[in-house]
Amino acid sequence: MKIALDAMGGDHGPAPCIEGAMQAAKELDVEVILVGDETTLQRECARLGATDGRLSIRHAPQVVEMHESPAAVARKKRDSSIWIATELVKHGEASAVVSPGNTGASMVSSFFVLGLTKGVERPAIATSLPTLTGEAIMLDVGANVDCSAKHLEQFALMGNEYGKHLFRKPNPRVGLLSIGEEDSKGNEVTKEAFKLLKASTLNFIGNVEGREVYSGTADVVVCDGFIGNVALKISEGVAETIKKLLIKEISSSWLGRLAYPLIAAPLLNLKRKIDYAEFGGAPLLGVNGITIICHGRSSAKAIKNAIRRAKGMAEGRVHELIQRDIEETIASPSPVEPSA
Amino acid sequence: MKIALDAMGGDHGPAPCIEGAMQAAKELDVEVILVGDETTLQRECARLGATDGRLSIRHAPQVVEMHESPAAVARKKRDSSIWIATELVKHGEASAVVSPGNTGASMVSSFFVLGLTKGVERPAIATSLPTLTGEAIMLDVGANVDCSAKHLEQFALMGNEYGKHLFRKPNPRVGLLSIGEEDSKGNEVTKEAFKLLKASTLNFIGNVEGREVYSGTADVVVCDGFIGNVALKISEGVAETIKKLLIKEISSSWLGRLAYPLIAAPLLNLKRKIDYAEFGGAPLLGVNGITIICHGRSSAKAIKNAIRRAKGMAEGRVHELIQRDIEETIASPSPVEPSA
């Protein structure tokens, strides 16, 4: 299986991408097509000793910068590494595309090059979150800011297929992010979505509160992209703040400084557990192919994990299963009474 | 100054309320009227040695349970401790009301008994958050789920007056919670609110991302009650999860167990810093009086801090300053072009 990797998009240049691809080729039985400026990639590969025959380079003359808008990418950057990497999937030369670059550029490339899955109104980005009991999926975390109840229902269907694949569970627990567990709690959109989900064939466990997201109550947490993105960034903010305050507290007492070497390893383990970069990236669901979006700061290990996820999702034909579910729902919609 | 305390509403019964009131009377030069079942309160006061002459009891025959809806409270619980405590403010017998009970019951009591401030369309709950540099205010965190841009503008005005009081700053930095720093980022409501705030006389610093909330970029963070509540609960979830994982990690290695006693004190300090219960409760802004809502799990110390906050806000006449600002804004609204 071949995976197309946008090797130019990350914050730290091509090196983590090339190293991640080397590890993936060695450990995961995949071929990786590094897409980007040929001269740069050849030079970096030589420098890093990337001589593995399972790596190849595909030239792309343009690069998308982090600040560029999706609209500008669609208009002017059709020779960029992300766009050309996505075209490799479209033309069957690769089974999936992985990018640590500009999220909007990944979205717009997949939207235009691969196209929306038939019946899907909006694609969604599904991220993985660490929980007390393992891992949960949250979607959408940023592709769509103003969503209808119908959009949330589709996110639930897409998240469900992704959850089945990721957790190897036949019926992942699907929850709706809201402000109370009771059916009646929420804003207008979530209350309407609650009815649709309750009437669906999903294993819908009802509303989940923000507090429960990290306790592992649900396998799949559904929300609109505005709230999902705020929730994700708030989580990072809290984790970052706690870390800084903890280090400050510990180093402000001599007993703490004495203890620090002893707890350094547990702290590092904890960091790994809550570091979503380690989780293998976030797929864009609802397009005709497998697209994995990674953080711009991705390490080589994070890139390898994203390639692993891309491979698994391509093998599992997750995008085709999503299409089947969406088509079935459109053919026989949830029997929900119109709201007053 | 007299403060009315709903002494029946907390999760742990009247004891933390009575102890908090005792501490407040002693340290803060206030009188506290304990409102609730007279027999119960007399017995508990005797048991706890609460003989301070600055404490008094006002009988209320009903109690609101945590699960009761605001509508049910307004209909059937007008003899409850929270309702009667709020009436003491209305009738000038107390300068502020503090309740660790059902948030909806506090809101509905203040709404009906004190009434909305003239010009205010929706009241808002303003919570305090710990940041890397101190403390920030976020509002609304749960009073209103579906808000217009106009509502967000009013929350900003109310948060600004509260921030001036709390931080003793003439021009608190007011930010709008959104998904990107650029003016153009957000959902329909926040984009419209951005224009209103930019045209206002507030010290508006633009959009703040979730990540920045805890870094202390803004003094006042404005959002609708749905997103504010989710953000708050997500924060609690992350903090709780990190705590549990940290303890698990540390106690899973013998080096960690060895170090634990050495870092116990820093960990406790950290817990205090991020424990919003210590912060003195959250005022309901936009009503004709001072109402402070505390967490149901409030400790005696949290109750004392809430009484301190209530006293300060009553002395500062914060509710009257809010009324003045709202009236001024209505008299000369922000010159914003109609959106396309």
PDB file of N, CA and C in Angstrom, chain B residues 125-214:
ATOM      1  N   ILE B 125     -24.119  34.649  33.904  1.00  0.00           N
ATOM      2  CA  ILE B 125     -23.308  34.185  35.029  1.00  0.00           C
ATOM      3  C   ILE B 125     -21.845  34.372  34.653  1.00  0.00           C
ATOM      4  N   ALA B 126     -21.106  35.042  35.519  1.00  0.00           N
ATOM      5  CA  ALA B 126     -19.691  35.339  35.247  1.00  0.00           C
ATOM      6  C   ALA B 126     -18.819  34.540  36.201  1.00  0.00           C
ATOM      7  N   THR B 127     -18.028  33.629  35.662  1.00  0.00           N
ATOM      8  CA  THR B 127     -17.176  32.828  36.539  1.00  0.00           C
ATOM      9  C   THR B 127     -15.741  33.332  36.499  1.00  0.00           C
ATOM     10  N   SER B 128     -14.977  32.986  37.529  1.00  0.00           N
ATOM     11  CA  SER B 128     -13.550  33.335  37.556  1.00  0.00           C
ATOM     12  C   SER B 128     -12.744  32.112  37.164  1.00  0.00           C
ATOM     13  N   LEU B 129     -11.705  32.330  36.395  1.00  0.00           N
ATOM     14  CA  LEU B 129     -10.829  31.235  35.982  1.00  0.00           C
ATOM     15  C   LEU B 129      -9.409  31.560  36.397  1.00  0.00           C
ATOM     16  N   PRO B 130      -8.655  30.553  36.851  1.00  0.00           N
ATOM     17  CA  PRO B 130      -7.242  30.797  37.147  1.00  0.00           C
ATOM     18  C   PRO B 130      -6.457  30.861  35.842  1.00  0.00           C
ATOM     19  N   THR B 131      -5.533  31.792  35.740  1.00  0.00           N
ATOM     20  CA  THR B 131      -4.681  31.856  34.548  1.00  0.00           C
ATOM     21  C   THR B 131      -3.225  31.831  34.982  1.00  0.00           C
ATOM     22  N   LEU B 132      -2.346  31.765  34.006  1.00  0.00           N
ATOM     23  CA  LEU B 132      -0.912  31.745  34.324  1.00  0.00           C
ATOM     24  C   LEU B 132      -0.500  33.019  35.033  1.00  0.00           C
ATOM     25  N   THR B 133      -1.217  34.119  34.774  1.00  0.00           N
ATOM     26  CA  THR B 133      -0.812  35.393  35.349  1.00  0.00           C
ATOM     27  C   THR B 133      -1.739  35.862  36.470  1.00  0.00           C
ATOM     28  N   GLY B 134      -2.796  35.111  36.748  1.00  0.00           N
ATOM     29  CA  GLY B 134      -3.690  35.529  37.822  1.00  0.00           C
ATOM     30  C   GLY B 134      -5.081  34.965  37.668  1.00  0.00           C
ATOM     31  N   GLU B 135      -5.990  35.794  37.182  1.00  0.00           N
ATOM     32  CA  GLU B 135      -7.386  35.405  37.161  1.00  0.00           C
ATOM     33  C   GLU B 135      -8.065  36.099  35.977  1.00  0.00           C
ATOM     34  N   ALA B 136      -9.030  35.410  35.390  1.00  0.00           N
ATOM     35  CA  ALA B 136      -9.825  36.022  34.327  1.00  0.00           C
ATOM     36  C   ALA B 136     -11.290  35.744  34.608  1.00  0.00           C
ATOM     37  N   ILE B 137     -12.154  36.519  33.965  1.00  0.00           N
ATOM     38  CA  ILE B 137     -13.600  36.325  34.084  1.00  0.00           C
ATOM     39  C   ILE B 137     -14.094  35.742  32.771  1.00  0.00           C
ATOM     40  N   MET B 138     -14.989  34.770  32.826  1.00  0.00           N
ATOM     41  CA  MET B 138     -15.651  34.306  31.608  1.00  0.00           C
ATOM     42  C   MET B 138     -17.153  34.420  31.818  1.00  0.00           C
ATOM     43  N   LEU B 139     -17.849  34.960  30.804  1.00  0.00           N
ATOM     44  CA  LEU B 139     -19.301  35.020  30.871  1.00  0.00           C
ATOM     45  C   LEU B 139     -19.888  34.985  29.476  1.00  0.00           C
ATOM     46  N   ASP B 140     -21.030  34.428  29.274  1.00  0.00           N
ATOM     47  CA  ASP B 140     -21.911  33.732  30.177  1.00  0.00           C
ATOM     48  C   ASP B 140     -21.484  32.264  30.274  1.00  0.00           C
ATOM     49  N   VAL B 141     -21.646  31.662  31.435  1.00  0.00           N
ATOM     50  CA  VAL B 141     -21.291  30.251  31.545  1.00  0.00           C
ATOM     51  C   VAL B 141     -22.508  29.376  31.856  1.00  0.00           C
ATOM     52  N   GLY B 142     -23.671  29.790  31.415  1.00  0.00           N
ATOM     53  CA  GLY B 142     -24.781  28.865  31.562  1.00  0.00           C
ATOM     54  C   GLY B 142     -26.168  29.449  31.708  1.00  0.00           C
ATOM     55  N   ALA B 143     -26.291  30.769  31.792  1.00  0.00           N
ATOM     56  CA  ALA B 143     -27.630  31.317  31.958  1.00  0.00           C
ATOM     57  C   ALA B 143     -28.417  31.320  30.645  1.00  0.00           C
ATOM     58  N   ASN B 144     -27.719  31.426  29.508  1.00  0.00           N
ATOM     59  CA  ASN B 144     -28.401  31.559  28.213  1.00  0.00           C
ATOM     60  C   ASN B 144     -27.766  30.656  27.175  1.00  0.00           C
ATOM     61  N   VAL B 145     -28.556  29.802  26.543  1.00  0.00           N
ATOM     62  CA  VAL B 145     -27.960  28.895  25.570  1.00  0.00           C
ATOM     63  C   VAL B 145     -27.941  29.428  24.144  1.00  0.00           C
ATOM     64  N   ASP B 146     -28.976  30.139  23.742  1.00  0.00           N
ATOM     65  CA  ASP B 146     -28.986  30.666  22.373  1.00  0.00           C
ATOM     66  C   ASP B 146     -28.921  32.184  22.439  1.00  0.00           C
ATOM     67  N   CYS B 147     -27.795  32.730  22.047  1.00  0.00           N
ATOM     68  CA  CYS B 147     -27.583  34.168  22.214  1.00  0.00           C
ATOM     69  C   CYS B 147     -27.417  34.863  20.874  1.00  0.00           C
ATOM     70  N   SER B 148     -27.821  36.130  20.840  1.00  0.00           N
ATOM     71  CA  SER B 148     -27.574  36.962  19.660  1.00  0.00           C
ATOM     72  C   SER B 148     -26.299  37.769  19.894  1.00  0.00           C
ATOM     73  N   ALA B 149     -25.839  38.433  18.831  1.00  0.00           N
ATOM     74  CA  ALA B 149     -24.654  39.290  18.945  1.00  0.00           C
ATOM     75  C   ALA B 149     -24.905  40.403  19.967  1.00  0.00           C
ATOM     76  N   LYS B 150     -26.121  40.905  19.981  1.00  0.00           N
ATOM     77  CA  LYS B 150     -26.503  41.957  20.919  1.00  0.00           C
ATOM     78  C   LYS B 150     -26.359  41.465  22.360  1.00  0.00           C
ATOM     79  N   HIS B 151     -26.796  40.234  22.607  1.00  0.00           N
ATOM     80  CA  HIS B 151     -26.629  39.672  23.956  1.00  0.00           C
ATOM     81  C   HIS B 151     -25.147  39.610  24.332  1.00  0.00           C
ATOM     82  N   LEU B 152     -24.322  39.161  23.397  1.00  0.00           N
ATOM     83  CA  LEU B 152     -22.885  39.069  23.694  1.00  0.00           C
ATOM     84  C   LEU B 152     -22.315  40.458  23.991  1.00  0.00           C
ATOM     85  N   GLU B 153     -22.780  41.462  23.270  1.00  0.00           N
ATOM     86  CA  GLU B 153     -22.315  42.827  23.528  1.00  0.00           C
ATOM     87  C   GLU B 153     -22.675  43.240  24.967  1.00  0.00           C
ATOM     88  N   GLN B 154     -23.901  42.895  25.380  1.00  0.00           N
ATOM     89  CA  GLN B 154     -24.299  43.245  26.753  1.00  0.00           C
ATOM     90  C   GLN B 154     -23.469  42.466  27.783  1.00  0.00           C
ATOM     91  N   PHE B 155     -23.182  41.207  27.483  1.00  0.00           N
ATOM     92  CA  PHE B 155     -22.335  40.442  28.413  1.00  0.00           C
ATOM     93  C   PHE B 155     -20.975  41.129  28.560  1.00  0.00           C
ATOM     94  N   ALA B 156     -20.464  41.641  27.430  1.00  0.00           N
ATOM     95  CA  ALA B 156     -19.162  42.316  27.459  1.00  0.00           C
ATOM     96  C   ALA B 156     -19.224  43.556  28.356  1.00  0.00           C
ATOM     97  N   LEU B 157     -20.312  44.321  28.234  1.00  0.00           N
ATOM     98  CA  LEU B 157     -20.464  45.525  29.070  1.00  0.00           C
ATOM     99  C   LEU B 157     -20.549  45.150  30.545  1.00  0.00           C
ATOM    100  N   MET B 158     -21.313  44.104  30.828  1.00  0.00           N
ATOM    101  CA  MET B 158     -21.475  43.687  32.233  1.00  0.00           C
ATOM    102  C   MET B 158     -20.169  43.118  32.768  1.00  0.00           C
ATOM    103  N   GLY B 159     -19.497  42.304  31.967  1.00  0.00           N
ATOM    104  CA  GLY B 159     -18.216  41.715  32.376  1.00  0.00           C
ATOM    105  C   GLY B 159     -17.170  42.792  32.589  1.00  0.00           C
ATOM    106  N   ASN B 160     -17.244  43.842  31.785  1.00  0.00           N
ATOM    107  CA  ASN B 160     -16.299  44.947  31.907  1.00  0.00           C
ATOM    108  C   ASN B 160     -16.437  45.640  33.267  1.00  0.00           C
ATOM    109  N   GLU B 161     -17.687  45.909  33.682  1.00  0.00           N
ATOM    110  CA  GLU B 161     -17.883  46.549  35.001  1.00  0.00           C
ATOM    111  C   GLU B 161     -17.424  45.615  36.125  1.00  0.00           C
ATOM    112  N   TYR B 162     -17.755  44.340  35.975  1.00  0.00           N
ATOM    113  CA  TYR B 162     -17.341  43.367  36.997  1.00  0.00           C
ATOM    114  C   TYR B 162     -15.806  43.272  37.029  1.00  0.00           C
ATOM    115  N   GLY B 163     -15.191  43.281  35.862  1.00  0.00           N
ATOM    116  CA  GLY B 163     -13.731  43.214  35.765  1.00  0.00           C
ATOM    117  C   GLY B 163     -13.063  44.446  36.367  1.00  0.00           C
ATOM    118  N   LYS B 164     -13.643  45.626  36.120  1.00  0.00           N
ATOM    119  CA  LYS B 164     -13.093  46.851  36.709  1.00  0.00           C
ATOM    120  C   LYS B 164     -13.072  46.727  38.228  1.00  0.00           C
ATOM    121  N   HIS B 165     -14.185  46.197  38.760  1.00  0.00           N
ATOM    122  CA  HIS B 165     -14.299  46.025  40.204  1.00  0.00           C
ATOM    123  C   HIS B 165     -13.308  44.977  40.720  1.00  0.00           C
ATOM    124  N   LEU B 166     -13.298  43.826  40.062  1.00  0.00           N
ATOM    125  CA  LEU B 166     -12.539  42.686  40.584  1.00  0.00           C
ATOM    126  C   LEU B 166     -11.032  42.897  40.453  1.00  0.00           C
ATOM    127  N   PHE B 167     -10.618  43.436  39.326  1.00  0.00           N
ATOM    128  CA  PHE B 167      -9.181  43.563  39.064  1.00  0.00           C
ATOM    129  C   PHE B 167      -8.653  44.959  39.362  1.00  0.00           C
ATOM    130  N   ARG B 168      -9.549  45.861  39.772  1.00  0.00           N
ATOM    131  CA  ARG B 168      -9.169  47.245  40.035  1.00  0.00           C
ATOM    132  C   ARG B 168      -8.380  47.843  38.867  1.00  0.00           C
ATOM    133  N   LYS B 169      -8.936  47.625  37.675  1.00  0.00           N
ATOM    134  CA  LYS B 169      -8.323  48.149  36.453  1.00  0.00           C
ATOM    135  C   LYS B 169      -9.335  49.062  35.795  1.00  0.00           C
ATOM    136  N   PRO B 170      -8.921  50.228  35.301  1.00  0.00           N
ATOM    137  CA  PRO B 170      -9.907  51.107  34.659  1.00  0.00           C
ATOM    138  C   PRO B 170     -10.423  50.555  33.326  1.00  0.00           C
ATOM    139  N   ASN B 171      -9.572  49.795  32.624  1.00  0.00           N
ATOM    140  CA  ASN B 171      -9.970  49.304  31.302  1.00  0.00           C
ATOM    141  C   ASN B 171      -9.587  47.839  31.114  1.00  0.00           C
ATOM    142  N   PRO B 172     -10.346  46.927  31.693  1.00  0.00           N
ATOM    143  CA  PRO B 172     -10.007  45.503  31.530  1.00  0.00           C
ATOM    144  C   PRO B 172      -9.972  45.128  30.050  1.00  0.00           C
ATOM    145  N   ARG B 173      -9.086  44.188  29.716  1.00  0.00           N
ATOM    146  CA  ARG B 173      -9.006  43.714  28.324  1.00  0.00           C
ATOM    147  C   ARG B 173     -10.159  42.733  28.081  1.00  0.00           C
ATOM    148  N   VAL B 174     -11.031  43.082  27.151  1.00  0.00           N
ATOM    149  CA  VAL B 174     -12.205  42.248  26.869  1.00  0.00           C
ATOM    150  C   VAL B 174     -11.961  41.478  25.578  1.00  0.00           C
ATOM    151  N   GLY B 175     -12.082  40.145  25.622  1.00  0.00           N
ATOM    152  CA  GLY B 175     -11.891  39.311  24.430  1.00  0.00           C
ATOM    153  C   GLY B 175     -13.150  38.513  24.122  1.00  0.00           C
ATOM    154  N   LEU B 176     -13.280  38.128  22.862  1.00  0.00           N
ATOM    155  CA  LEU B 176     -14.431  37.352  22.419  1.00  0.00           C
ATOM    156  C   LEU B 176     -13.953  35.927  22.138  1.00  0.00           C
ATOM    157  N   LEU B 177     -14.537  34.947  22.821  1.00  0.00           N
ATOM    158  CA  LEU B 177     -14.100  33.558  22.631  1.00  0.00           C
ATOM    159  C   LEU B 177     -14.469  33.098  21.230  1.00  0.00           C
ATOM    160  N   SER B 178     -13.455  32.702  20.459  1.00  0.00           N
ATOM    161  CA  SER B 178     -13.727  32.266  19.094  1.00  0.00           C
ATOM    162  C   SER B 178     -12.682  31.246  18.656  1.00  0.00           C
ATOM    163  N   ILE B 179     -12.667  30.940  17.353  1.00  0.00           N
ATOM    164  CA  ILE B 179     -11.808  29.841  16.898  1.00  0.00           C
ATOM    165  C   ILE B 179     -10.603  30.316  16.106  1.00  0.00           C
ATOM    166  N   GLY B 180     -10.285  31.581  16.210  1.00  0.00           N
ATOM    167  CA  GLY B 180      -9.104  32.092  15.528  1.00  0.00           C
ATOM    168  C   GLY B 180      -8.944  33.541  15.924  1.00  0.00           C
ATOM    169  N   GLU B 181      -7.730  34.042  15.849  1.00  0.00           N
ATOM    170  CA  GLU B 181      -7.508  35.418  16.294  1.00  0.00           C
ATOM    171  C   GLU B 181      -7.976  36.454  15.265  1.00  0.00           C
ATOM    172  N   GLU B 182      -8.012  36.053  13.987  1.00  0.00           N
ATOM    173  CA  GLU B 182      -8.368  37.000  12.938  1.00  0.00           C
ATOM    174  C   GLU B 182      -9.811  37.487  13.116  1.00  0.00           C
ATOM    175  N   ASP B 183     -10.049  38.743  12.692  1.00  0.00           N
ATOM    176  CA  ASP B 183     -11.384  39.344  12.792  1.00  0.00           C
ATOM    177  C   ASP B 183     -12.441  38.474  12.127  1.00  0.00           C
ATOM    178  N   SER B 184     -12.036  37.813  11.044  1.00  0.00           N
ATOM    179  CA  SER B 184     -13.014  37.116  10.201  1.00  0.00           C
ATOM    180  C   SER B 184     -13.369  35.737  10.731  1.00  0.00           C
ATOM    181  N   LYS B 185     -12.702  35.283  11.797  1.00  0.00           N
ATOM    182  CA  LYS B 185     -12.949  33.933  12.288  1.00  0.00           C
ATOM    183  C   LYS B 185     -14.120  33.890  13.257  1.00  0.00           C
ATOM    184  N   GLY B 186     -14.860  32.796  13.243  1.00  0.00           N
ATOM    185  CA  GLY B 186     -15.942  32.617  14.194  1.00  0.00           C
ATOM    186  C   GLY B 186     -17.194  32.079  13.532  1.00  0.00           C
ATOM    187  N   ASN B 187     -18.267  31.978  14.289  1.00  0.00           N
ATOM    188  CA  ASN B 187     -19.544  31.614  13.685  1.00  0.00           C
ATOM    189  C   ASN B 187     -20.332  32.906  13.426  1.00  0.00           C
ATOM    190  N   GLU B 188     -21.527  32.756  12.914  1.00  0.00           N
ATOM    191  CA  GLU B 188     -22.260  33.957  12.501  1.00  0.00           C
ATOM    192  C   GLU B 188     -22.462  34.949  13.652  1.00  0.00           C
ATOM    193  N   VAL B 189     -22.804  34.398  14.819  1.00  0.00           N
ATOM    194  CA  VAL B 189     -23.086  35.265  15.967  1.00  0.00           C
ATOM    195  C   VAL B 189     -21.815  35.971  16.449  1.00  0.00           C
ATOM    196  N   THR B 190     -20.710  35.234  16.553  1.00  0.00           N
ATOM    197  CA  THR B 190     -19.494  35.885  17.071  1.00  0.00           C
ATOM    198  C   THR B 190     -18.935  36.891  16.063  1.00  0.00           C
ATOM    199  N   LYS B 191     -19.098  36.618  14.778  1.00  0.00           N
ATOM    200  CA  LYS B 191     -18.599  37.584  13.785  1.00  0.00           C
ATOM    201  C   LYS B 191     -19.375  38.904  13.875  1.00  0.00           C
ATOM    202  N   GLU B 192     -20.667  38.790  14.099  1.00  0.00           N
ATOM    203  CA  GLU B 192     -21.504  39.983  14.264  1.00  0.00           C
ATOM    204  C   GLU B 192     -21.145  40.693  15.583  1.00  0.00           C
ATOM    205  N   ALA B 193     -20.949  39.898  16.641  1.00  0.00           N
ATOM    206  CA  ALA B 193     -20.591  40.481  17.940  1.00  0.00           C
ATOM    207  C   ALA B 193     -19.236  41.183  17.865  1.00  0.00           C
ATOM    208  N   PHE B 194     -18.327  40.609  17.078  1.00  0.00           N
ATOM    209  CA  PHE B 194     -17.000  41.215  16.910  1.00  0.00           C
ATOM    210  C   PHE B 194     -17.129  42.656  16.444  1.00  0.00           C
ATOM    211  N   LYS B 195     -18.010  42.877  15.450  1.00  0.00           N
ATOM    212  CA  LYS B 195     -18.194  44.232  14.915  1.00  0.00           C
ATOM    213  C   LYS B 195     -18.749  45.177  15.983  1.00  0.00           C
ATOM    214  N   LEU B 196     -19.724  44.692  16.745  1.00  0.00           N
ATOM    215  CA  LEU B 196     -20.315  45.527  17.798  1.00  0.00           C
ATOM    216  C   LEU B 196     -19.260  45.905  18.836  1.00  0.00           C
ATOM    217  N   LEU B 197     -18.450  44.931  19.227  1.00  0.00           N
ATOM    218  CA  LEU B 197     -17.460  45.189  20.279  1.00  0.00           C
ATOM    219  C   LEU B 197     -16.340  46.090  19.771  1.00  0.00           C
ATOM    220  N   LYS B 198     -15.968  45.906  18.498  1.00  0.00           N
ATOM    221  CA  LYS B 198     -14.914  46.740  17.927  1.00  0.00           C
ATOM    222  C   LYS B 198     -15.353  48.201  17.890  1.00  0.00           C
ATOM    223  N   ALA B 199     -16.650  48.403  17.682  1.00  0.00           N
ATOM    224  CA  ALA B 199     -17.173  49.780  17.596  1.00  0.00           C
ATOM    225  C   ALA B 199     -17.508  50.346  18.972  1.00  0.00           C
ATOM    226  N   SER B 200     -17.384  49.554  20.021  1.00  0.00           N
ATOM    227  CA  SER B 200     -17.764  50.013  21.362  1.00  0.00           C
ATOM    228  C   SER B 200     -16.624  50.793  22.013  1.00  0.00           C
ATOM    229  N   THR B 201     -16.902  51.315  23.194  1.00  0.00           N
ATOM    230  CA  THR B 201     -15.857  52.059  23.915  1.00  0.00           C
ATOM    231  C   THR B 201     -15.017  51.127  24.802  1.00  0.00           C
ATOM    232  N   LEU B 202     -15.315  49.839  24.760  1.00  0.00           N
ATOM    233  CA  LEU B 202     -14.576  48.879  25.595  1.00  0.00           C
ATOM    234  C   LEU B 202     -13.133  48.723  25.108  1.00  0.00           C
ATOM    235  N   ASN B 203     -12.272  48.242  25.992  1.00  0.00           N
ATOM    236  CA  ASN B 203     -10.898  47.897  25.620  1.00  0.00           C
ATOM    237  C   ASN B 203     -10.936  46.497  25.005  1.00  0.00           C
ATOM    238  N   PHE B 204     -11.471  46.426  23.765  1.00  0.00           N
ATOM    239  CA  PHE B 204     -11.705  45.138  23.112  1.00  0.00           C
ATOM    240  C   PHE B 204     -10.436  44.671  22.409  1.00  0.00           C
ATOM    241  N   ILE B 205      -9.928  43.506  22.802  1.00  0.00           N
ATOM    242  CA  ILE B 205      -8.659  43.023  22.227  1.00  0.00           C
ATOM    243  C   ILE B 205      -8.898  42.018  21.101  1.00  0.00           C
ATOM    244  N   GLY B 206     -10.156  41.827  20.704  1.00  0.00           N
ATOM    245  CA  GLY B 206     -10.438  40.937  19.569  1.00  0.00           C
ATOM    246  C   GLY B 206     -10.784  39.523  20.010  1.00  0.00           C
ATOM    247  N   ASN B 207     -10.728  38.612  19.046  1.00  0.00           N
ATOM    248  CA  ASN B 207     -11.015  37.211  19.353  1.00  0.00           C
ATOM    249  C   ASN B 207      -9.927  36.612  20.232  1.00  0.00           C
ATOM    250  N   VAL B 208     -10.321  35.778  21.185  1.00  0.00           N
ATOM    251  CA  VAL B 208      -9.334  34.972  21.903  1.00  0.00           C
ATOM    252  C   VAL B 208      -9.680  33.509  21.648  1.00  0.00           C
ATOM    253  N   GLU B 209      -8.643  32.711  21.410  1.00  0.00           N
ATOM    254  CA  GLU B 209      -8.847  31.288  21.199  1.00  0.00           C
ATOM    255  C   GLU B 209      -8.900  30.572  22.547  1.00  0.00           C
ATOM    256  N   GLY B 210      -9.502  29.384  22.531  1.00  0.00           N
ATOM    257  CA  GLY B 210      -9.605  28.579  23.751  1.00  0.00           C
ATOM    258  C   GLY B 210      -8.282  28.453  24.479  1.00  0.00           C
ATOM    259  N   ARG B 211      -7.232  28.311  23.702  1.00  0.00           N
ATOM    260  CA  ARG B 211      -5.909  28.110  24.287  1.00  0.00           C
ATOM    261  C   ARG B 211      -5.444  29.295  25.113  1.00  0.00           C
ATOM    262  N   GLU B 212      -5.901  30.486  24.703  1.00  0.00           N
ATOM    263  CA  GLU B 212      -5.423  31.705  25.363  1.00  0.00           C
ATOM    264  C   GLU B 212      -6.184  32.037  26.637  1.00  0.00           C
ATOM    265  N   VAL B 213      -7.359  31.406  26.811  1.00  0.00           N
ATOM    266  CA  VAL B 213      -8.187  31.738  27.970  1.00  0.00           C
ATOM    267  C   VAL B 213      -7.381  31.593  29.262  1.00  0.00           C
ATOM    268  N   TYR B 214      -6.596  30.517  29.335  1.00  0.00           N
ATOM    269  CA  TYR B 214      -5.850  30.246  30.562  1.00  0.00           C
ATOM    270  C   TYR B 214      -4.456  30.868  30.578  1.00  0.00           C
TER     271      TYR B 214
END
